[in-house]
XYZ file of C-alpha atoms in Angstrom:
366
model
C 0.999 -88.663 29.682
C 1.095 -85.410 31.643
C 0.528 -84.880 35.353
C -2.213 -82.314 36.044
C -1.805 -79.975 38.951
C -4.930 -78.319 40.496
C -4.947 -75.308 38.149
C -4.564 -77.520 35.098
C -7.287 -79.846 36.262
C -9.561 -76.864 36.748
C -9.054 -75.991 33.101
C -9.664 -79.627 32.114
C -12.935 -79.747 33.983
C -14.120 -76.433 32.511
C -13.199 -77.652 29.003
C -15.010 -80.941 29.482
C -18.105 -79.227 30.925
C -18.207 -77.169 27.706
C -17.721 -80.325 25.643
C -20.570 -82.194 27.308
C -22.891 -79.171 27.053
C -22.331 -78.747 23.322
C -22.665 -82.499 22.559
C -25.900 -82.759 24.536
C -27.275 -79.828 22.505
C -26.181 -81.569 19.258
C -28.065 -84.771 20.158
C -25.228 -87.083 21.104
C -25.524 -90.025 23.521
C -22.461 -90.755 25.603
C -21.066 -94.269 26.181
C -17.994 -95.744 27.850
C -16.118 -98.791 26.499
C -13.229 -100.773 28.025
C -9.693 -99.561 27.954
C -8.316 -102.975 26.895
C -9.991 -105.458 24.577
C -9.184 -108.826 22.995
C -7.107 -109.480 19.904
C -10.180 -110.911 18.140
C -11.857 -107.470 18.141
C -8.715 -105.817 16.708
C -8.378 -108.503 14.028
C -11.987 -108.009 13.000
C -11.568 -104.224 12.833
C -8.331 -104.539 10.836
C -6.213 -102.811 13.385
C -4.094 -105.843 14.214
C -2.925 -106.177 10.601
C -2.848 -102.490 9.640
C -2.177 -100.513 12.796
C -0.421 -102.821 15.309
C 2.843 -100.905 15.228
C 1.000 -97.960 16.894
C -0.712 -100.147 19.573
C 0.243 -101.307 22.993
C -0.394 -105.051 23.381
C -0.134 -107.618 26.172
C -0.839 -111.291 26.817
C -2.889 -112.504 29.773
C -3.570 -116.210 30.430
C -2.310 -117.051 26.911
C -4.797 -114.588 25.313
C -3.638 -111.468 23.427
C -5.123 -108.042 24.223
C -4.501 -104.497 23.115
C -5.072 -101.182 24.853
C -7.397 -99.267 22.572
C -5.740 -96.692 20.210
C -9.181 -95.379 19.275
C -12.822 -95.660 20.433
C -14.556 -96.776 17.250
C -14.279 -100.643 17.482
C -15.922 -100.486 20.968
C -18.681 -98.359 19.410
C -19.216 -101.146 16.910
C -19.900 -103.606 19.705
C -22.179 -101.063 21.377
C -24.295 -100.793 18.172
C -24.242 -104.561 17.639
C -25.611 -105.183 21.136
C -28.880 -103.409 20.241
C -31.481 -103.594 17.542
C -32.176 -100.387 15.590
C -34.883 -99.199 13.261
C -34.191 -96.587 10.585
C -36.284 -94.307 12.815
C -33.430 -94.226 15.354
C -30.897 -93.090 12.775
C -28.820 -91.084 12.627
C -27.496 -92.364 15.921
C -24.974 -89.930 17.387
C -22.702 -91.676 19.881
C -19.775 -90.007 21.672
C -17.088 -91.363 24.039
C -14.413 -89.411 25.883
C -12.094 -92.420 25.953
C -8.552 -92.970 27.191
C -6.743 -93.984 24.042
C -3.103 -94.851 23.787
C -0.957 -94.787 20.694
C 2.304 -93.484 19.362
C 0.633 -90.445 17.886
C -1.615 -88.066 19.819
C -5.108 -88.222 18.445
C -8.630 -89.403 19.320
C -11.876 -90.591 17.907
C -15.582 -90.194 18.500
C -18.196 -92.194 16.648
C -21.561 -91.684 15.057
C -23.728 -94.074 12.991
C -26.330 -92.998 10.436
C -28.097 -93.852 7.164
C -26.084 -93.160 3.999
C -28.733 -90.693 2.802
C -27.862 -88.489 5.734
C -24.131 -88.323 5.110
C -23.968 -84.784 3.812
C -26.216 -83.229 6.483
C -24.342 -85.094 9.217
C -20.949 -83.921 7.956
C -22.189 -80.317 7.803
C -23.614 -80.748 11.314
C -20.196 -81.880 12.556
C -18.398 -79.011 10.767
C -20.862 -76.531 12.275
C -20.322 -77.992 15.751
C -16.561 -77.774 15.222
C -16.811 -74.125 14.180
C -18.893 -73.336 17.303
C -16.448 -75.076 19.647
C -13.283 -73.698 18.096
C -14.916 -70.233 17.820
C -15.480 -70.169 21.616
C -11.648 -70.156 21.954
C -11.012 -67.700 19.120
C -9.449 -70.439 16.969
C -9.827 -70.547 13.184
C -9.231 -73.674 11.088
C -8.412 -74.900 7.577
C -9.917 -78.000 5.931
C -8.049 -80.854 4.284
C -9.607 -83.866 2.416
C -7.360 -86.949 2.830
C -7.766 -89.864 0.427
C -6.939 -93.557 0.302
C -3.454 -94.493 1.688
C -1.294 -97.239 0.278
C -2.043 -99.461 3.280
C -5.817 -99.807 3.471
C -8.759 -102.233 3.519
C -11.915 -102.382 1.351
C -12.709 -102.272 -2.350
C -12.050 -99.514 -4.878
C -15.833 -99.045 -5.178
C -16.287 -98.579 -1.421
C -13.451 -96.032 -1.332
C -14.864 -94.132 -4.260
C -18.337 -93.907 -2.659
C -16.833 -92.877 0.681
C -14.534 -90.259 -0.826
C -17.332 -88.771 -2.947
C -19.542 -88.564 0.110
C -17.039 -86.315 1.891
C -16.150 -84.437 -1.295
C -19.768 -83.637 -2.174
C -20.478 -82.357 1.330
C -17.607 -79.908 0.993
C -18.374 -78.816 -2.554
C -22.134 -78.507 -2.138
C -21.634 -76.268 0.875
C -18.911 -74.156 -0.669
C -16.297 -75.118 1.947
C -12.751 -74.419 0.861
C -10.394 -77.388 1.264
C -6.969 -78.667 0.371
C -6.548 -82.126 -1.122
C -4.147 -84.376 0.813
C -3.612 -87.410 -1.390
C -2.970 -90.761 0.326
C -3.234 -89.561 3.937
C -6.600 -91.154 4.891
C -7.172 -93.677 7.584
C -6.705 -97.345 6.560
C -10.464 -97.863 6.725
C -11.716 -94.676 5.001
C -11.068 -91.155 3.672
C -11.279 -88.210 6.070
C -11.730 -84.541 6.483
C -9.048 -83.037 8.746
C -9.433 -79.717 10.573
C -6.219 -77.855 11.188
C -6.639 -75.131 13.795
C -4.427 -72.086 13.941
C -3.222 -70.683 17.293
C -2.479 -67.122 18.358
C 1.056 -67.147 16.929
C 0.131 -68.654 13.616
C 1.059 -72.294 14.153
C -1.321 -75.023 12.861
C -2.407 -78.163 14.678
C -4.473 -81.068 13.285
C -7.107 -81.681 15.961
C -10.468 -82.394 14.353
C -11.251 -85.084 11.875
C -14.322 -86.588 10.120
C -13.728 -90.088 8.738
C -16.320 -91.817 6.507
C -16.206 -95.580 7.039
C -18.073 -98.307 5.173
C -15.565 -101.009 6.268
C -16.219 -101.349 10.019
C -20.024 -101.812 9.729
C -19.382 -104.592 7.218
C -16.617 -106.265 9.225
C -18.738 -106.230 12.399
C -21.879 -107.161 10.446
C -23.904 -104.248 11.698
C -27.475 -103.833 10.393
C -30.590 -101.815 11.017
C -34.197 -102.375 10.020
C -35.182 -100.136 7.125
C -38.669 -98.815 6.401
C -39.204 -101.621 3.836
C -38.620 -104.205 6.646
C -35.267 -105.312 5.185
C -31.921 -105.423 7.028
C -29.631 -102.707 5.759
C -25.954 -101.835 6.396
C -25.305 -98.460 8.144
C -22.480 -96.175 7.246
C -20.221 -94.805 9.980
C -18.590 -91.489 10.653
C -15.663 -91.444 13.037
C -15.294 -87.892 14.284
C -13.391 -85.837 16.875
C -13.195 -82.127 17.425
C -10.770 -81.568 20.344
C -8.733 -84.710 19.557
C -6.285 -85.439 22.404
C -7.515 -83.423 25.322
C -3.978 -83.188 26.692
C -2.627 -81.774 23.450
C -5.602 -79.423 23.034
C -5.002 -77.987 26.490
C -1.350 -77.440 25.581
C -2.486 -75.530 22.518
C -4.903 -73.392 24.600
C -2.140 -72.539 27.158
C 0.060 -71.214 24.428
C -2.804 -69.621 22.508
C -3.885 -67.558 25.514
C -0.296 -67.261 26.890
C -1.823 -68.166 30.268
C -4.370 -65.309 30.131
C -7.473 -67.536 30.068
C -10.893 -65.955 29.673
C -12.981 -66.096 32.875
C -15.177 -69.040 31.823
C -12.245 -71.444 31.575
C -9.732 -69.742 33.844
C -8.310 -71.821 36.737
C -7.696 -68.637 38.760
C -10.686 -66.334 38.476
C -10.416 -63.955 41.478
C -7.809 -63.064 44.101
C -9.126 -61.286 47.238
C -6.366 -59.110 48.745
C -6.478 -57.639 52.234
C -4.795 -54.282 52.898
C -3.890 -55.224 56.509
C -4.415 -57.971 59.125
C -7.570 -56.350 60.455
C -9.234 -56.773 57.022
C -8.362 -60.487 56.737
C -11.622 -61.871 58.157
C -13.780 -59.926 55.740
C -11.466 -60.932 52.854
C -11.944 -64.558 53.774
C -15.733 -64.029 53.923
C -15.633 -62.574 50.361
C -13.740 -65.577 49.189
C -16.259 -67.964 50.642
C -19.116 -66.038 49.002
C -17.371 -66.153 45.609
C -16.631 -69.885 45.990
C -20.272 -70.556 46.976
C -21.277 -68.748 43.796
C -19.146 -71.205 41.836
C -16.057 -69.146 41.208
C -12.455 -70.138 41.670
C -11.343 -67.598 44.240
C -8.425 -67.426 46.672
C -7.306 -64.948 49.300
C -3.973 -63.239 49.973
C -4.007 -62.021 53.618
C -0.282 -62.289 54.208
C 2.073 -59.622 55.507
C 3.394 -58.523 52.051
C 2.759 -54.999 50.883
C -0.343 -54.275 48.707
C 1.886 -53.591 45.755
C 3.519 -57.016 46.044
C 0.180 -58.816 46.514
C -1.198 -57.186 43.395
C 1.928 -58.071 41.407
C 1.708 -61.679 42.582
C -1.944 -61.856 41.487
C -1.041 -60.327 38.100
C 1.818 -62.805 37.658
C -0.538 -65.693 38.444
C -2.903 -64.256 35.795
C -5.958 -63.951 38.006
C -8.804 -62.436 36.009
C -9.812 -60.177 38.856
C -8.135 -58.792 41.991
C -10.540 -57.603 44.753
C -9.098 -55.295 47.381
C -10.417 -55.260 50.955
C -9.377 -52.347 53.225
C -10.909 -50.445 56.074
C -13.370 -48.590 53.843
C -14.519 -51.815 52.128
C -15.066 -53.435 55.529
C -17.076 -50.456 56.754
C -19.198 -49.820 53.625
C -19.432 -53.436 52.466
C -18.434 -52.363 49.020
C -15.384 -53.552 47.176
C -12.579 -52.264 44.918
C -11.961 -54.452 41.855
C -8.995 -54.414 39.493
C -9.116 -56.231 36.169
C -6.172 -58.153 34.691
C -5.684 -55.190 32.307
C -5.253 -52.760 35.184
C -8.706 -51.069 35.195
C -9.877 -50.236 38.739
C -13.545 -49.950 39.676
C -14.440 -48.938 43.251
C -17.583 -49.011 45.411
C -18.990 -52.315 44.061
C -21.308 -54.460 46.146
C -20.358 -58.162 46.021
C -23.763 -59.031 44.570
C -23.015 -56.706 41.598
C -19.594 -58.313 41.037
C -21.066 -61.838 41.145
C -23.770 -60.892 38.669
C -21.308 -59.385 36.255
C -19.031 -62.363 36.523
C -21.844 -64.776 35.942
C -22.826 -62.897 32.771
C -19.192 -62.989 31.626
C -18.961 -66.777 32.159
C -22.330 -67.558 30.532
C -21.401 -65.532 27.410
C -17.969 -67.175 27.270
C -16.544 -63.704 26.540
C -12.823 -63.230 26.262
C -13.274 -59.660 27.412
C -13.715 -58.504 31.018
C -17.195 -57.276 31.892
C -15.481 -54.341 33.606
C -13.131 -53.437 30.764
C -15.974 -52.552 28.391
């Protein structure tokens, strides 16, 4: 349960903006479910009997409650509150929920017809590849099968496991078999990302579940007019946002690309008489949507530049007498390249292009 300072929260907001954008493009609808729900729900889902040691529970007015360790049971109630035709499936539902458990993980949920299992799994894997790729992260795939503590019949587990297995095999996706490490309600595909120094982290997961739709008596109206049982995929890509941010901090060693950087530009004045114009440049950059700050203190230029480099600003903009007179700026990249005589409009245009492309290379270092 970390405390986020302003710079960390800026990274958080940039990351979540990216997450929302990609999930909208992939056809997900977002919901929000309560943080704490009754014991009855968790008994129905099987968590009370199979996962309680990882849950935080409390009693209020002689009724038992649990803080949710995952989002999926709430998603069951969301589906159950409506009436769906096969034409609405697959239904892709996402929640950025606050989950609390002894292990750092997360869950997102999607519901769909069984016939669509393979294409939906591939769609999730493609979305995972796109999101991880934006950060320069590669990943390995594991298929985890039925654990000793589980619910459901052998036949259900065989169907669910084959659904995941066939999706991997039919699409030539390399995987490692991890026997007995599935969720208690279904097998899963785990995505282990690799950071810049070679360490691996299990963040993403795709879990095929035939148990929850049955336990919560979920149905949809098929094209033959009959009530049918949907199959559910639990899935997450980032997992715990807090842990994923920790991975990114180490992966980039604090040198975040511009699009997610909490400190994008430092505007440094050469002397006191240049301070007003430096502050004007900061306001213009902030109005353009950039995270910019000024350093108009009494320190030497060398020290101001070193401070900005230590704080890992992507760009340092120098404002001296010539810049004030010509209304053109000197810009230094984080890698030390200096470009002089730049109008502010040209800088903003270049930075906008760098952000929109989510490049990890400076527009001025090329």
